[in-house]
Coordinates of C-alpha atoms (C1' of nucleotides) in Angstrom, one line a residue:
Chain T
M714 CA 122.6 142.0 96.0
Q715 CA 126.0 143.0 94.7
D716 CA 127.2 141.5 97.8
E717 CA 125.4 138.4 97.1
K718 CA 126.8 138.0 93.5
A719 CA 130.3 138.9 94.7
F720 CA 129.6 136.0 97.4
L721 CA 128.5 133.5 94.8
S722 CA 131.1 134.1 92.3
G723 CA 133.7 133.4 94.8
Y724 CA 132.0 130.3 96.2
S725 CA 132.9 126.9 95.0
L726 CA 131.1 123.7 96.0
E727 CA 134.0 121.7 94.4
D728 CA 136.0 122.5 97.3
Y729 CA 134.2 120.4 99.6
P730 CA 133.7 116.4 99.4
R731 CA 130.7 115.2 97.4
P732 CA 129.3 111.9 97.1
S733 CA 127.8 110.2 93.9
V734 CA 124.2 110.1 94.0
T735 CA 121.9 107.2 92.3
A736 CA 118.3 106.2 92.2
D737 CA 117.6 102.6 92.6
I738 CA 114.0 101.3 91.7
V739 CA 112.0 98.3 93.0
A740 CA 109.6 97.8 90.0
F741 CA 106.8 95.4 91.2
R742 CA 104.5 93.7 89.1
I743 CA 101.8 91.1 89.4
R744 CA 102.4 87.9 87.7
E745 CA 99.6 85.5 86.8
S746 CA 100.1 81.9 86.2
D747 CA 97.6 79.4 85.1
S748 CA 96.3 77.3 87.6
G749 CA 96.1 74.1 85.5
N750 CA 92.3 73.6 86.3
Y751 CA 89.7 75.0 83.7
R752 CA 87.6 76.1 86.5
R753 CA 90.0 77.6 88.8
N754 CA 90.8 81.5 88.4
S755 CA 94.6 82.0 87.8
Q756 CA 97.2 82.1 90.4
T757 CA 99.2 85.6 91.2
A758 CA 102.4 86.4 92.6
L759 CA 104.3 89.5 93.6
S760 CA 107.3 90.0 91.3
V761 CA 110.2 92.4 91.2
L762 CA 112.5 93.2 88.5
L763 CA 116.4 92.3 88.9
I764 CA 119.0 92.7 86.4
K765 CA 122.1 90.4 86.3
R766 CA 125.2 92.7 86.7
G767 CA 127.3 92.5 83.6
G768 CA 130.3 94.5 84.8
H769 CA 132.2 95.0 88.0
P770 CA 131.4 95.3 91.1
Y771 CA 129.1 92.4 92.0
K772 CA 129.6 91.1 88.4
G773 CA 127.1 88.2 88.0
C774 CA 124.9 89.0 91.1
W775 CA 121.3 90.5 90.7
A776 CA 120.7 94.0 91.3
L777 CA 117.9 96.5 91.1
P778 CA 117.8 98.7 88.3
G779 CA 119.1 102.2 88.7
G780 CA 121.7 104.8 87.7
F781 CA 123.7 107.9 88.5
L782 CA 121.8 111.2 89.0
S783 CA 122.8 113.7 86.3
P784 CA 123.0 117.5 86.4
G785 CA 119.6 119.2 85.5
E786 CA 117.3 116.6 86.5
T787 CA 115.5 115.6 89.6
I788 CA 116.1 112.3 91.4
E789 CA 112.6 111.4 90.5
Q790 CA 113.2 112.0 86.8
C791 CA 116.3 110.0 87.1
A792 CA 114.4 107.3 88.5
F793 CA 111.9 107.4 85.8
R794 CA 114.5 107.6 83.2
E795 CA 116.3 104.1 84.6
V796 CA 112.7 102.5 84.7
E797 CA 112.1 103.4 81.0
E798 CA 115.5 102.0 80.2
E799 CA 114.8 98.8 81.4
T800 CA 111.2 98.1 80.9
A801 CA 110.1 100.6 78.0
V802 CA 107.5 101.3 80.3
K803 CA 106.8 104.5 82.1
P804 CA 105.1 103.8 85.4
A805 CA 102.2 105.7 86.7
S806 CA 104.2 107.1 89.6
L807 CA 107.0 106.6 92.0
M808 CA 106.9 105.8 95.5
P809 CA 109.6 107.2 97.7
V810 CA 111.3 104.2 99.8
G811 CA 114.1 105.8 101.1
V812 CA 117.9 107.1 101.3
F813 CA 120.7 104.5 101.8
S814 CA 123.8 106.1 102.7
E815 CA 125.8 103.5 104.7
P816 CA 129.4 104.4 104.2
G817 CA 130.8 101.2 102.6
R818 CA 127.6 100.2 100.9
D819 CA 129.0 100.5 97.5
P820 CA 132.7 99.2 96.7
R821 CA 133.2 101.7 94.1
G822 CA 133.4 104.5 96.6
W823 CA 130.9 107.1 98.4
I824 CA 127.6 106.4 96.7
I825 CA 124.2 107.3 98.2
S826 CA 121.1 105.6 96.6
N827 CA 117.7 106.9 96.3
A828 CA 115.3 104.3 96.5
F829 CA 111.8 104.1 94.9
A830 CA 109.0 101.7 94.2
C831 CA 107.0 101.7 91.1
I832 CA 104.1 99.5 89.8
I833 CA 104.1 98.1 86.4
S834 CA 100.9 97.1 85.3
D835 CA 101.3 96.1 81.6
P836 CA 101.6 92.3 81.4
A837 CA 102.9 92.5 78.0
V838 CA 106.2 94.4 79.2
R839 CA 109.1 92.8 77.8
A840 CA 111.9 93.7 80.5
Q841 CA 114.9 94.4 78.2
S842 CA 118.4 94.6 79.1
G843 CA 120.2 98.2 79.4
D844 CA 123.9 99.1 78.9
D845 CA 125.3 97.7 82.1
A846 CA 123.0 94.5 82.4
A847 CA 123.4 91.2 81.0
D848 CA 120.1 90.0 81.6
A849 CA 116.7 91.1 83.3
K850 CA 114.1 89.1 85.1
W851 CA 111.1 89.2 87.0
F852 CA 111.4 87.2 90.4
D853 CA 108.5 86.3 92.4
V854 CA 108.9 87.6 96.1
D855 CA 108.3 85.9 99.4
F856 CA 109.1 87.7 102.3
A857 CA 108.3 86.3 105.7
Q858 CA 109.7 85.6 109.0
D859 CA 111.9 82.6 109.9
E860 CA 111.8 80.7 113.3
N861 CA 114.6 83.1 114.8
G862 CA 112.4 86.2 114.0
D863 CA 114.7 87.1 111.1
S864 CA 113.2 88.0 108.0
V865 CA 113.9 86.1 104.9
L866 CA 113.6 87.6 101.3
T867 CA 113.3 84.7 98.6
L868 CA 113.4 85.8 94.9
Q869 CA 112.6 83.1 92.6
N870 CA 112.5 82.8 88.8
G871 CA 112.5 79.2 87.5
E872 CA 116.0 78.0 87.9
D873 CA 117.2 81.2 89.4
S874 CA 116.6 81.7 92.9
V875 CA 118.1 84.6 95.4
R876 CA 117.9 84.4 99.2
A877 CA 118.7 87.1 101.6
V878 CA 118.4 87.2 105.3
L879 CA 117.7 90.5 107.3
R880 CA 117.3 91.4 110.9
E881 CA 114.3 93.5 111.6
E882 CA 114.7 96.5 114.0
R883 CA 111.8 98.7 115.0
T884 CA 112.6 102.4 115.1
Q885 CA 110.2 105.3 116.3
F886 CA 108.0 106.8 113.7
G887 CA 106.6 103.5 112.8
M888 CA 109.4 102.6 110.6
T889 CA 111.3 99.3 110.3
R890 CA 115.1 99.3 109.8
Y891 CA 116.5 96.3 108.1
N892 CA 120.1 95.1 108.9
L893 CA 121.6 92.7 106.3
L894 CA 122.5 89.2 107.7
D895 CA 123.2 87.7 104.5
S896 CA 122.6 89.3 101.2
G897 CA 123.1 85.9 98.9
S898 CA 123.3 86.8 95.4
L899 CA 122.0 90.3 95.6
A900 CA 124.3 93.2 94.8
F901 CA 125.3 95.8 97.2
D902 CA 122.5 96.5 100.1
H903 CA 119.8 95.8 97.4
A904 CA 118.2 93.2 99.7
K905 CA 117.7 96.0 102.3
I906 CA 116.0 98.3 99.7
I907 CA 113.9 95.6 98.4
A908 CA 112.6 94.9 102.2
A909 CA 112.0 98.5 102.9
A910 CA 110.1 98.8 99.5
L911 CA 108.1 95.8 100.2
E912 CA 107.1 97.5 103.6
A913 CA 106.3 100.6 102.1
L914 CA 104.2 98.9 99.3
R915 CA 102.1 97.0 101.8
A916 CA 101.5 100.0 104.2
G917 CA 100.2 101.8 101.3
A918 CA 97.9 98.8 99.9
A919 CA 95.6 98.6 102.7
D920 CA 93.7 101.7 101.6
F921 CA 93.6 101.0 97.9
E922 CA 95.8 103.7 97.2
H923 CA 97.9 102.1 94.6
I924 CA 96.4 98.6 94.2
F925 CA 94.5 99.8 91.0
D926 CA 98.0 100.3 89.4
F927 CA 98.5 96.8 89.0
L928 CA 95.5 96.4 87.1
P929 CA 94.0 96.9 83.7
E930 CA 91.1 99.5 83.2
T931 CA 88.5 97.0 84.0
F932 CA 88.7 93.9 86.3
T933 CA 86.7 91.8 88.5
L934 CA 86.2 92.0 92.1
A935 CA 88.1 88.9 92.6
E936 CA 91.1 90.2 90.6
L937 CA 91.0 93.2 92.8
Q938 CA 90.9 91.2 95.7
N939 CA 93.6 88.6 94.4
V940 CA 96.0 91.7 94.2
Q941 CA 95.4 93.2 97.4
E942 CA 95.9 89.8 99.0
T943 CA 98.9 89.0 96.9
V944 CA 100.6 92.5 97.7
M945 CA 99.5 92.5 101.4
N946 CA 99.9 88.8 102.1
I947 CA 96.6 88.5 103.8
S948 CA 93.2 86.9 103.3
V949 CA 89.5 88.4 103.2
L950 CA 86.3 86.7 102.8
P951 CA 84.9 87.8 99.2
A952 CA 81.7 88.7 100.7
N953 CA 83.6 91.3 103.1
F954 CA 85.8 92.3 100.3
R955 CA 83.1 93.5 98.0
R956 CA 81.5 95.6 100.6
K957 CA 84.8 97.4 101.6
V958 CA 85.6 98.3 97.9
A959 CA 81.9 99.2 96.9
N960 CA 82.4 102.8 96.9
L961 CA 85.8 102.6 95.3
V962 CA 84.7 101.2 92.1
E963 CA 81.7 101.4 89.8
E964 CA 80.0 98.7 87.7
T965 CA 80.6 98.2 83.7
E966 CA 78.1 96.4 81.6
S967 CA 80.6 93.9 80.5
Y968 CA 81.3 90.4 82.2
K969 CA 84.2 88.1 82.2
Q970 CA 83.0 84.9 80.5
G971 CA 84.2 81.6 79.7
A972 CA 85.7 80.6 83.2
G973 CA 83.9 77.7 84.0
H974 CA 81.9 79.1 86.6
R975 CA 79.4 82.0 86.8
P976 CA 80.6 85.3 84.8
A977 CA 82.1 88.1 86.9
R978 CA 80.9 91.4 86.2
L979 CA 83.7 93.9 85.3
Y980 CA 84.4 97.1 87.5
R981 CA 86.3 100.2 86.9
K982 CA 88.0 102.4 89.3
K983 CA 85.8 105.3 90.5
Chain F
M128 CA 138.3 88.4 92.2
Q129 CA 141.8 89.7 90.6
D130 CA 139.5 91.0 88.1
E131 CA 137.3 93.1 90.3
K132 CA 140.2 94.5 92.1
A133 CA 141.6 95.7 89.0
F134 CA 138.2 97.3 87.8
L135 CA 138.0 99.1 91.2
S136 CA 141.7 100.4 91.0
G137 CA 141.0 101.8 87.6
Y138 CA 137.7 103.2 88.4
S139 CA 137.0 106.8 89.4
L140 CA 133.9 108.4 90.6
E141 CA 135.4 111.7 90.2
D142 CA 135.2 111.5 86.5
Y143 CA 131.4 112.0 86.8
P144 CA 129.5 115.0 87.9
R145 CA 128.4 114.9 91.6
P146 CA 126.1 117.2 93.5
S147 CA 126.5 118.2 96.8
V148 CA 124.3 116.6 99.5
T149 CA 122.7 118.1 102.4
A150 CA 120.2 117.1 105.4
D151 CA 117.7 119.9 106.5
I152 CA 116.0 119.4 109.6
V153 CA 112.4 120.3 110.5
A154 CA 112.5 120.2 114.4
F155 CA 109.0 120.3 115.9
R156 CA 108.1 121.4 119.5
I157 CA 105.0 122.0 121.3
R158 CA 105.0 125.4 122.9
E159 CA 102.9 125.9 126.1
S160 CA 101.6 129.5 126.9
D161 CA 99.6 130.5 130.0
S162 CA 96.1 131.0 129.5
G163 CA 95.9 133.9 131.9
N164 CA 93.0 132.3 133.7
Y165 CA 94.1 130.3 136.9
R166 CA 91.4 127.6 136.3
R167 CA 92.3 127.0 132.5
N168 CA 94.9 124.7 131.2
S169 CA 97.6 126.1 129.2
Q170 CA 97.3 126.7 125.5
T171 CA 99.6 124.9 123.0
A172 CA 100.9 125.7 119.7
L173 CA 103.0 123.7 117.3
S174 CA 106.4 125.2 116.8
V175 CA 109.3 124.8 114.3
L176 CA 112.8 125.9 114.5
L177 CA 114.2 128.3 112.1
I178 CA 117.6 130.0 111.9
K179 CA 118.1 133.5 110.6
R180 CA 121.0 133.1 107.9
G181 CA 123.9 135.4 108.5
G182 CA 125.6 134.6 105.4
H183 CA 125.0 134.5 101.8
P184 CA 122.7 133.2 100.0
Y185 CA 119.3 134.6 101.5
K186 CA 121.2 136.7 103.9
G187 CA 118.7 137.7 106.6
C188 CA 115.8 135.4 105.6
W189 CA 114.9 132.4 108.0
A190 CA 116.0 129.0 107.1
L191 CA 115.8 125.2 108.5
P192 CA 118.9 123.9 110.3
G193 CA 120.9 121.6 108.1
G194 CA 124.3 121.2 106.4
F195 CA 126.5 119.4 104.1
L196 CA 127.0 115.6 104.3
S197 CA 130.5 114.6 105.3
P198 CA 132.3 111.3 104.1
G199 CA 131.8 108.5 106.4
E200 CA 128.7 109.4 107.9
T201 CA 125.2 108.4 106.9
I202 CA 122.6 111.1 105.8
E203 CA 120.9 110.4 109.4
Q204 CA 123.9 110.6 111.4
C205 CA 124.5 114.2 109.4
A206 CA 121.1 115.1 110.4
F207 CA 121.4 114.2 114.2
R208 CA 124.6 116.0 114.2
E209 CA 123.2 119.3 112.7
V210 CA 120.0 119.1 115.0
E211 CA 122.4 118.7 118.2
E212 CA 124.5 121.6 117.0
E213 CA 121.5 124.0 116.8
T214 CA 119.5 122.7 119.9
A215 CA 122.2 121.1 121.9
V216 CA 119.5 118.3 122.2
K217 CA 119.7 114.8 120.7
P218 CA 116.2 113.8 119.6
A219 CA 114.7 110.4 120.1
S220 CA 114.5 109.7 116.2
L221 CA 114.3 111.1 112.9
M222 CA 111.5 111.1 110.3
P223 CA 112.6 111.1 106.7
V224 CA 110.2 113.7 104.9
G225 CA 111.7 113.5 101.2
V226 CA 114.3 114.3 99.1
F227 CA 114.6 117.8 97.3
S228 CA 116.5 117.8 93.9
E229 CA 114.9 120.5 92.0
P230 CA 117.7 122.0 89.8
G231 CA 118.2 125.5 90.7
R232 CA 116.8 125.0 94.3
D233 CA 119.9 126.5 95.7
P234 CA 121.8 129.5 94.0
R235 CA 125.1 128.2 95.1
G236 CA 124.8 125.1 92.6
W237 CA 123.7 121.7 92.5
I238 CA 122.8 120.7 95.8
I239 CA 120.0 118.1 96.9
S240 CA 118.5 118.2 100.1
N241 CA 117.2 115.2 102.5
A242 CA 114.7 116.5 104.6
F243 CA 113.9 114.7 108.1
A244 CA 111.4 115.8 110.8
C245 CA 112.2 115.5 114.5
I246 CA 110.4 116.3 117.6
I247 CA 112.1 117.9 120.6
S248 CA 110.4 117.6 123.8
D249 CA 112.8 119.2 126.2
P250 CA 110.7 122.5 126.9
A251 CA 113.8 123.9 128.4
V252 CA 115.9 123.7 125.2
R253 CA 117.5 126.9 124.5
A254 CA 117.9 126.9 120.6
Q255 CA 121.5 128.1 120.3
S256 CA 122.9 129.6 117.3
G257 CA 125.5 127.6 115.4
D258 CA 128.3 128.9 113.2
D259 CA 126.4 130.0 110.1
A260 CA 123.4 131.4 111.9
A261 CA 123.0 134.9 113.4
D262 CA 120.0 133.7 115.3
A263 CA 117.7 130.8 116.1
K264 CA 114.0 130.9 117.1
W265 CA 110.7 128.9 117.4
F266 CA 108.1 129.8 115.5
D267 CA 104.4 129.0 115.9
V268 CA 103.0 126.9 112.8
D269 CA 99.8 127.8 111.1
F270 CA 99.1 125.7 107.9
A271 CA 95.7 126.2 106.3
Q272 CA 93.8 126.7 102.8
D273 CA 92.7 129.7 101.7
E274 CA 90.0 130.9 99.9
N275 CA 91.7 129.8 96.5
G276 CA 92.6 126.4 97.8
D277 CA 96.0 127.2 98.2
S278 CA 97.9 126.3 101.1
V279 CA 99.2 129.2 103.4
L280 CA 102.0 128.5 105.7
T281 CA 102.5 131.1 108.4
L282 CA 105.3 131.0 111.2
Q283 CA 104.9 133.4 113.9
N284 CA 107.4 134.4 116.5
G285 CA 106.6 137.8 118.5
E286 CA 107.3 140.2 116.0
D287 CA 109.0 138.1 113.4
S288 CA 106.3 136.7 110.9
V289 CA 107.0 134.6 107.8
R290 CA 104.2 134.0 105.4
A291 CA 104.6 131.3 102.3
V292 CA 101.8 130.2 99.8
L293 CA 102.2 126.7 98.1
R294 CA 99.9 124.9 95.7
E295 CA 98.6 121.6 96.6
E296 CA 99.2 118.8 93.9
R297 CA 98.0 115.2 94.6
T298 CA 100.0 112.7 93.2
Q299 CA 99.5 109.0 93.5
F300 CA 100.5 106.8 96.5
G301 CA 98.6 109.3 98.6
M302 CA 101.6 111.6 98.7
T303 CA 100.9 115.6 98.1
R304 CA 103.5 117.4 96.3
Y305 CA 103.8 121.2 97.1
N306 CA 104.7 123.9 94.5
L307 CA 105.9 127.3 95.7
L308 CA 103.9 130.2 94.8
D309 CA 105.6 132.5 97.1
S310 CA 108.2 131.6 99.7
G311 CA 107.9 134.9 101.8
S312 CA 111.2 135.3 103.5
L313 CA 111.9 131.8 103.7
A314 CA 115.1 130.7 102.2
F315 CA 115.5 128.2 99.5
D316 CA 112.6 125.8 99.0
H317 CA 112.3 125.2 102.8
A318 CA 108.4 126.5 102.7
K319 CA 108.0 123.3 100.6
I320 CA 110.2 121.2 103.1
I321 CA 108.1 122.5 106.2
A322 CA 104.8 121.7 104.4
A323 CA 106.3 118.2 103.5
A324 CA 107.1 117.8 107.1
L325 CA 103.9 118.8 108.6
E326 CA 102.0 116.5 106.2
A327 CA 104.3 113.7 107.4
L328 CA 103.9 114.4 111.1
R329 CA 100.2 114.9 110.8
A330 CA 99.9 111.3 108.9
G331 CA 101.9 109.7 111.7
A332 CA 100.2 111.2 114.4
A333 CA 96.9 109.6 113.8
D334 CA 98.1 106.3 115.6
F335 CA 99.9 108.0 118.3
E336 CA 103.3 106.6 117.0
H337 CA 105.3 109.7 117.9
I338 CA 102.9 112.0 119.9
F339 CA 104.6 110.9 123.1
D340 CA 107.8 112.4 122.1
F341 CA 106.6 115.6 122.6
L342 CA 105.6 114.9 126.2
P343 CA 107.6 114.3 129.3
E344 CA 108.0 110.8 131.0
T345 CA 104.6 111.3 132.7
F346 CA 101.6 113.3 131.6
T347 CA 98.0 113.8 132.1
L348 CA 95.6 112.5 129.5
A349 CA 94.5 115.9 128.7
E350 CA 97.9 116.9 128.1
L351 CA 98.1 114.0 125.5
Q352 CA 95.0 114.9 124.0
N353 CA 96.1 118.5 123.4
V354 CA 99.3 117.5 121.9
Q355 CA 97.5 115.2 119.4
E356 CA 95.0 117.9 118.7
T357 CA 97.5 120.7 118.1
V358 CA 99.6 118.6 115.8
M359 CA 96.6 117.1 114.0
N360 CA 94.3 120.1 113.9
I361 CA 91.4 118.1 115.0
S362 CA 89.2 118.0 118.0
V363 CA 87.8 115.0 120.0
L364 CA 85.6 114.8 123.1
P365 CA 87.7 114.1 125.9
A366 CA 85.5 111.1 127.1
N367 CA 86.3 109.3 123.7
F368 CA 89.9 110.2 123.7
R369 CA 90.4 108.5 127.0
R370 CA 89.0 105.2 125.6
K371 CA 91.1 105.2 122.6
V372 CA 94.4 105.7 124.3
A373 CA 93.4 103.5 127.3
N374 CA 95.5 100.4 126.1
L375 CA 98.6 102.9 125.1
V376 CA 99.3 104.2 128.5
E377 CA 99.4 103.1 132.1
E378 CA 98.5 104.8 135.2
T379 CA 101.1 106.3 137.7
E380 CA 100.2 106.9 141.6
S381 CA 100.7 110.7 141.0
Y382 CA 98.3 113.5 140.2
K383 CA 98.7 117.0 138.7
Q384 CA 97.6 119.2 141.5
G385 CA 97.2 123.0 141.9
A386 CA 95.0 123.5 138.6
G387 CA 92.1 125.3 140.0
H388 CA 90.1 122.0 139.2
R389 CA 90.1 118.4 140.0
P390 CA 93.5 117.0 139.7
A391 CA 94.3 114.9 136.9
R392 CA 96.1 111.3 137.3
L393 CA 99.4 111.5 135.6
Y394 CA 100.0 108.5 132.9
R395 CA 103.2 106.8 131.5
K396 CA 103.7 105.3 128.0
K397 CA 103.0 101.8 127.9
Chain C
dC993 C1' 75.2 66.9 87.5
dA994 C1' 79.7 68.6 89.7
dA995 C1' 83.0 72.3 90.6
dA996 C1' 84.2 76.4 91.1
dT997 C1' 83.4 81.1 91.5
dA998 C1' 80.0 85.3 91.8
dG999 C1' 77.0 87.5 94.7
dT1000 C1' 73.5 88.8 98.6
dG1001 C1' 71.7 88.8 103.1
dT1002 C1' 72.4 88.5 108.1
dC1003 C1' 74.4 88.2 112.5
dT1004 C1' 77.9 89.6 115.8
dC1005 C1' 81.7 92.3 117.7
dT1006 C1' 84.5 96.3 118.1
dA1007 C1' 85.6 101.1 117.9
dA1008 C1' 84.1 105.9 117.5
dG1009 C1' 81.0 109.7 118.2
dA1010 C1' 77.6 112.2 121.1
dC1011 C1' 76.1 113.0 125.3
dA1012 C1' 74.6 113.0 130.2
dA1013 C1' 76.0 112.6 134.7
dT1014 C1' 79.2 112.8 138.6
dA1015 C1' 83.7 113.9 141.1
dT1016 C1' 87.2 117.3 142.7
dC1017 C1' 90.0 120.9 143.3
dA1018 C1' 91.4 126.5 143.9
dC1019 C1' 89.8 130.7 144.7
Chain P
dG1196 C1' 79.7 128.2 146.0
dT1197 C1' 81.6 128.8 141.2
dG1198 C1' 84.0 127.6 137.4
dA1199 C1' 86.8 124.8 135.4
dT1200 C1' 88.4 120.0 134.2
dA1201 C1' 88.7 114.9 135.3
dT1202 C1' 86.5 110.7 135.0
dT1203 C1' 82.7 107.3 134.0
dG1204 C1' 78.8 105.3 131.6
dT1205 C1' 75.4 104.6 128.1
dC1206 C1' 73.3 105.2 123.5
dT1207 C1' 73.9 105.0 118.6
dT1208 C1' 76.0 104.2 114.5
dA1209 C1' 79.6 102.4 111.0
dG1210 C1' 82.6 98.8 109.5
dA1211 C1' 84.8 94.5 109.9
dG1212 C1' 84.6 89.3 110.2
dA1213 C1' 82.2 85.1 110.2
dC1214 C1' 79.0 82.4 107.6
dA1215 C1' 74.8 80.6 105.5
dC1216 C1' 72.8 80.7 101.2
dT1217 C1' 71.4 81.5 96.2
dA1218 C1' 73.0 82.2 91.3
dT1219 C1' 75.3 80.8 87.0
dT1220 C1' 78.4 78.9 84.1
dT1221 C1' 81.4 74.9 81.6
dG1222 C1' 82.7 70.4 81.1

DNA sequence: CAAATAGTGTCTCTAAGACAATATCAC
DNA sequence: GTGATATTGTCTTAGAGACACTATTTG
């Protein structure tokens, strides 16, 4: 014990090189847009929060919210802090996406990033700029393969559009590694991080583990189905969908009225 | 551009506090032990590699192999390097387990650990001590709930036995968080890391994604089944198991003879 | 009424689990 | 032959997908 104390007092971590450590967050939201037809239900799109970098490096490029780990906090606390700074909303939970430590990924030097995904349900959230950000916007996500088999990530918000190309590489353990072919106007390796987050989100969405986080307290089964389909990019027949989720939800006594068609019963997560 | 160069030359990451970063590895292996009966197939156990710490802190305790991240390498490269130093075997791949950044988890100071799991198949591997280690041994793993609902991790190698108690906490995204109640003679928060690695290993073992890594090139279906059952702690009827894996393997022309019962055809991963 | 979604019922197909039965070897 | 595992086949059940049909609302 005496021994150990002596050891520790003589020991200095500062004698060895250390990286800087950041948490970067891929914040997902389901964005609803009116379909124009009073009968039709609204369309939805998966969108992700990006911030226009106001300072160097990658000035003017779009980047994920994130920031440096401070002493005395866990990397998760750091991630929560950064999301709250940018969105003023505290997400229900964080989903670990991966660690990005490729040398040279940040021109400022040796910086490794811990990536997390989170789900922001509050549709009223006003993404607000932080210190380092000139602007923050939600971008609709499109992630699909092109004719060469490469993955194309397209992020769109009105006039602002970002396009990145990645090459998939299947590794063991069912993981996919993405290599950056063209990062477009996305800063750093953030296209890679978004791709990995999308994959993690989709993998977890199959069992309804976190689909409910996108929705308010009560919802129609069509809304629930719509969210899952939007996230996973699949399509299921409504009749089969209701059977699948029957044990996960419980009825309420309310209905969603005034939609130009038969009212839908509202459900709650069980 | 000029602007950015100027910014970068004036910028110093060293002005901000930085943690030390390590990679710790949970190396799994299937250990076979003879059943004593010439007719019976051999028994198997899941085991994990631990190293007896030769230096402070936690001198004399058992710890996971691992080491500090060096400049110019990724965290995965660091993990591979550390496994090879300890086992002289390069595993097929690494499975990310999580980041452990709780302040105070290491008495030496601010150190965050990136945990990986890997599978070592070579049964002939001689775990060899590294610099910092007085001894390295494979411990049979037992991980189950006690009567209070807490998880008890027992690691056993002959006379050496380690017992740690953790409390499970279910978080969103289907993840489980483990809190350390009693770490026994395991160093640092390594009991937590082993628990998380076990959970990740089991989750991935269901779809045979990495079960094959435990086995040699060719194997009998009973061996394959045994590995899956050992890892996942389940039990399936052999008849049903073979149907389930029928599309994942292909026959060879060889048989495993001399077992005191009908020879079993050897298969290969497809 | 027309258009749209909400909701029910039913058929098929597949995969998993239970279990019976046969095959083959070492001693 | 005996005791063990290997291997095949069949029955049942649960769940997913396809699809036909009915119900209800608003303009």
